[in-house]
Amino acid sequence: MDIDSPKKIDHRLKTHPIIPIEERNRVDFTFNGEKMSGVDGEPVTSALYANGVRVFGHHQRDGAPQGIFCVNGQCSQCMVVVGGFPVKGCMTALREGMEIRSCDGYPSLPADDERPDYSGCLEIKTDVLVIGGGPAGINAAIELGRLGIDTLLVDDKKDLGGKLTLQTHPFFGSRDDCYAGTRGIRIAEILTGELEKLDSVRVLAGTTAVGVFFDRKIGIYDGKEYILVDPGVVLIACGAREKTLAFPGCDLPGVYGAGAFQTLLNRDLVRPTERLFIVGGGNVGLIAGYHAIQAGIKVVGLVEALDKCGGYKVHLDKLRRLGVPVYTSHTVLKAEGDGKLERITICRLDAAFNHVSGTETRFEVDTLLLAVGLSPVDELYTQLEKFGVKCFNCGDSEEIAEASAAIFSGRITGRRIARYLGKDVDIPEEWEATQQILRSKPGAVIPFEPEIKNSRAFPVIRCVEEIPCNPCVDACQKCSITIPGGSIMGQPVFSGECTGCLKCVDACPALAITLVRPGHDAEKGTSLVVVPFELPPGELKAGSFVNTVDMEGRPIGKGRVVSIKNSPFDKKRLLVSLEVPEAEACLAAGFTVLEREKGTETDGMGKPLPDETVICRCERVTAGEVRAQIRAGVRDMNILKATVRTGMGACGGKTCTDLILRLFRSEGVDPSEVTLPTGRPFVSEVPLSFFANVKKGVEE
C-alpha cells in the first residue's frame, strides 16, 4: 500500500479576488522521510495537502486509505504520528524540522521507563466560562466584558472567529444590527478587536474544552497542559458539526465536508482540488461552490435530494449564472477510485426518495463535498446539565441558523448571563424579534417582473425571495430603495430617482442588483448593464464578448464588455459594464464563466446501501455488520459499541450515530425505540500523561 509522495507542485493560492495573499514564514519538515516545505504554524494536514499529499495512512483494520474529512478536530481521519505520538493533523501546528509519519505499522511509543511524578492540575476560577470563539461566543463575551464580569473564553483554534474566518462573501441581515454587507473575514477582525479592548475577558486560543465532571469543574487542554476551570456559569457556543452521508465509496480520501473545504481554501490558503462536485443545496453547499469558483476551481455540479434547494435563492442563482449545473431530486449513488476519489455517479430520486434506474450519470472529479446539514455541538451542554452546573447555550449550539443570527444570539445570551449574576442590564425587546427574523428560513418567492424605467439609470433588483437583508436600502443616497412593510424580510423595491452612483450594486451581498443605463448606442439600440463580479477577471477584458444569462442562469444572448472597474466602495468587487440589446437590458443578470459538463450515462444501480458501505469511519464498521446486529434484536447503541465497536473511535460516535439511526429506520425500527449511546468525558482526546499532569525525570 502506497502513501502519497509529495508532488513537485505547491498547491497554494497564489492570488485571490477577495483574500489578501501575503508572504508567510516557510519551514521545512518531512513526511515519511521525504522533505517538504510548509508554512510555520499552519495545520499539518494543510501543509500535506499543499504538497500534494491526499492519503496520510491506512486503517489498521482493513488497510483502507485515510485522508481528511472534517478538518475541525471532530474525527480521526487525519491521524498521523508526530514526535512519536499519534495526533490529529488538522489540530497540530506545523513547526520547523517536524518529522511526520503515517500511522501505518503501529509505530512504537517512546520509551517510558522513568518514575512519573503527578504534579497536580492548574485550576482557574472565573465568573463565566465561554466555550467557543465564533460569532456567538465572541459577542457574548463582549457583552459580559463591557459589564466588567470576569470572563474566560476558550476556543480550540489559534484564531478566534469560528466560521467567520472562512467566509469571503458579504453577510446578509441588517447593517445596523449584524454587519450586513461586510465580509465574514472582516467581521471576525472587527469582533476580535472589540474583545481585545476588554480587561475583564481572558482568551485562551488553541484550547479545547474536553469534559465536565461531577465536581462541577471543566477540563480544558491547550496541547501542553491540562487545566481545570471552576466557573460560576458556563456558556456553550461551540457551533455546529457537519452531518455526513453513507454511500459506497463515501470513505474514500477526497470525500469530505464542505466546511472542511472552506477551511483549507479560505483559512489556510490551500487549493485542495481541481474538479469538485457538491452534495447538498443548503447555504453551506451553495456558498462553498461559489468560494471554489473564486479560487479558480471547476465546480462540475451540485445535487440536492429535494425538489428545490433549501438555501437562499440568491446563492443558488449566483451559481447558476456562472454555469454550475444544479440537479434537484438527485443524489450521489456511489464514489469510486483507486485509493482516492476519481469519479462519482449520481441518479434521480422519485417522490419517495428511491433511486430511479436508468438515470445514472458519471462525472470525473477528484473531490466530493458533503453539505447535507449541520448538528449542534452540544455534548458539553448535556454534561453540564447532568452535573447541575448553571449553563446557557447560544448560536448554532442552541439552534442552527446563519452567522448573523449567531451574533444576536450571543449578545442576548451574554446579557441574560449578566442578569443571572445580578447585573441590572436591559435586553431590548427588539433584539429578540430581530434574532427570530435572522433565524428565519427563506420565505415566499415573488415573481420577477423587470420594468424598464424612464430614467438615465436605474437598478434592477432580483432579490425575489423573502430573506432577512437590507443593505441596499441603506446604500441608496436618494432613499429610492425601500422595503414595504418595514421588515427586512420583504422584497426591496426601487421607486424614485437614481443618480447611477452604483452604491446599491456594490452593497448587495448576493450580487443580485444590476444597474441599467438605457440608450448607450441609439443607432444600434443598445443599453449598458453594470454587473457586479467577484472572480478573477482572467481573459475578461474590454472589447471581449460574453454569454449573458438571466437571474437563474438561462441563456439570453451576447454582451460586449465595455469596461471593468473596481467598485469605488468595495475595492474587492469588480463592476463589469456590458453593452447588450436594449430589450435584454433588464433581463441580463450576469454571464457564464464555466463550461457545463453533461457527464457520462452509465448503469449498474445495485443496492441503495450495500452491506460493504462504511458507516463508522473510525473503526471501519460496515452497514452489513450493523444490520446483522439490528436483525438479531439489538436496540441499544451501547451494545453495538461493545459488539461491533461503533462509536469506539476517536470521534466518539459524533459522525456515525445519525447514520446508524437511519439504518434502524430502514430496517423498520422506530428510532424512538433505540437507546442512544451514553456520552461521557472526554468529548475530545487528551494524552493520558497530560491529563494526569505527569512530569518525567524525577529521581528515586
XYZ file of N, CA, C and O in Angstrom, residues 305 328-333 345-361 602-606 608:
120
model
N -31.270 16.414 -2.904
C -32.262 15.337 -2.868
C -33.696 15.863 -2.970
O -34.568 15.191 -3.527
N -31.680 19.000 -8.958
C -32.585 18.746 -7.842
C -33.232 17.375 -8.021
O -33.237 16.798 -9.106
N -33.790 16.849 -6.930
C -34.332 15.476 -6.908
C -33.285 14.479 -7.405
O -33.588 13.525 -8.129
N -32.035 14.690 -7.005
C -30.924 13.803 -7.339
C -30.083 13.550 -6.089
O -30.122 14.332 -5.137
N -29.309 12.483 -6.127
C -28.361 12.217 -5.054
C -27.128 11.561 -5.640
O -27.104 11.168 -6.817
N -26.086 11.434 -4.819
C -24.905 10.695 -5.231
C -25.156 9.216 -4.970
O -25.623 8.832 -3.894
N -24.891 8.400 -5.945
C -25.132 6.960 -5.849
C -23.903 6.233 -5.320
O -24.005 5.362 -4.455
N -20.989 8.782 -9.307
C -22.194 8.547 -10.095
C -23.373 9.135 -9.347
O -23.536 8.904 -8.138
N -24.188 9.925 -10.055
C -25.392 10.485 -9.463
C -26.607 9.850 -10.134
O -26.490 9.243 -11.204
N -27.777 9.968 -9.512
C -29.002 9.466 -10.128
C -30.191 10.273 -9.625
O -30.109 10.960 -8.600
N -31.279 10.160 -10.356
C -32.506 10.855 -9.990
C -33.201 10.119 -8.857
O -33.053 8.907 -8.685
N -33.977 10.852 -8.052
C -34.802 10.282 -6.992
C -36.271 10.488 -7.331
O -36.644 11.539 -7.865
N -37.093 9.493 -6.991
C -38.529 9.681 -7.188
C -39.127 10.394 -5.975
O -38.398 10.807 -5.057
N -40.446 10.536 -5.951
C -41.108 11.293 -4.885
C -40.911 10.662 -3.511
O -41.007 11.344 -2.487
N -40.618 9.353 -3.490
C -40.385 8.655 -2.218
C -38.892 8.541 -1.918
O -38.500 7.789 -1.024
N -38.062 9.270 -2.654
C -36.603 9.302 -2.489
C -35.947 7.967 -2.815
O -34.871 7.648 -2.305
N -36.574 7.186 -3.683
C -35.954 5.967 -4.182
C -35.153 6.284 -5.442
O -35.514 7.160 -6.227
N -34.061 5.552 -5.632
C -33.244 5.740 -6.820
C -34.016 5.315 -8.071
O -34.681 4.280 -8.073
N -33.930 6.099 -9.111
C -34.616 5.800 -10.365
C -33.619 5.161 -11.331
O -32.662 5.813 -11.787
N -33.822 3.890 -11.620
C -32.928 3.174 -12.519
C -32.989 3.779 -13.919
O -34.040 4.210 -14.390
N -31.826 3.818 -14.558
C -31.752 4.378 -15.900
C -31.389 5.844 -15.940
O -31.269 6.421 -17.025
N -31.210 6.454 -14.762
C -30.867 7.886 -14.722
C -29.433 8.112 -14.236
O -29.051 9.237 -13.921
N -28.639 7.053 -14.157
C -27.295 7.159 -13.603
C -26.373 7.938 -14.552
O -26.345 7.680 -15.757
N -25.632 8.882 -13.988
C -24.684 9.688 -14.763
C -23.371 9.770 -13.996
O -23.369 10.040 -12.792
N -24.372 5.917 -17.468
C -23.835 4.642 -17.011
C -24.963 3.810 -16.445
O -26.127 4.232 -16.427
N -24.661 2.612 -15.990
C -25.689 1.753 -15.416
C -25.113 1.067 -14.189
O -24.073 1.472 -13.673
N -25.765 0.010 -13.727
C -25.273 -0.709 -12.558
C -25.719 -0.062 -11.270
O -24.906 0.285 -10.424
N -27.038 0.102 -11.100
C -27.570 0.757 -9.914
C -27.161 0.030 -8.642
O -26.653 0.604 -7.699
N -27.380 -1.299 -8.590
C -27.045 -2.041 -7.386
C -27.981 -1.697 -6.238
O -28.974 -0.989 -6.388
N -29.279 0.141 -2.868
C -29.142 1.535 -2.421
C -28.017 1.733 -1.402
O -27.317 2.728 -1.452
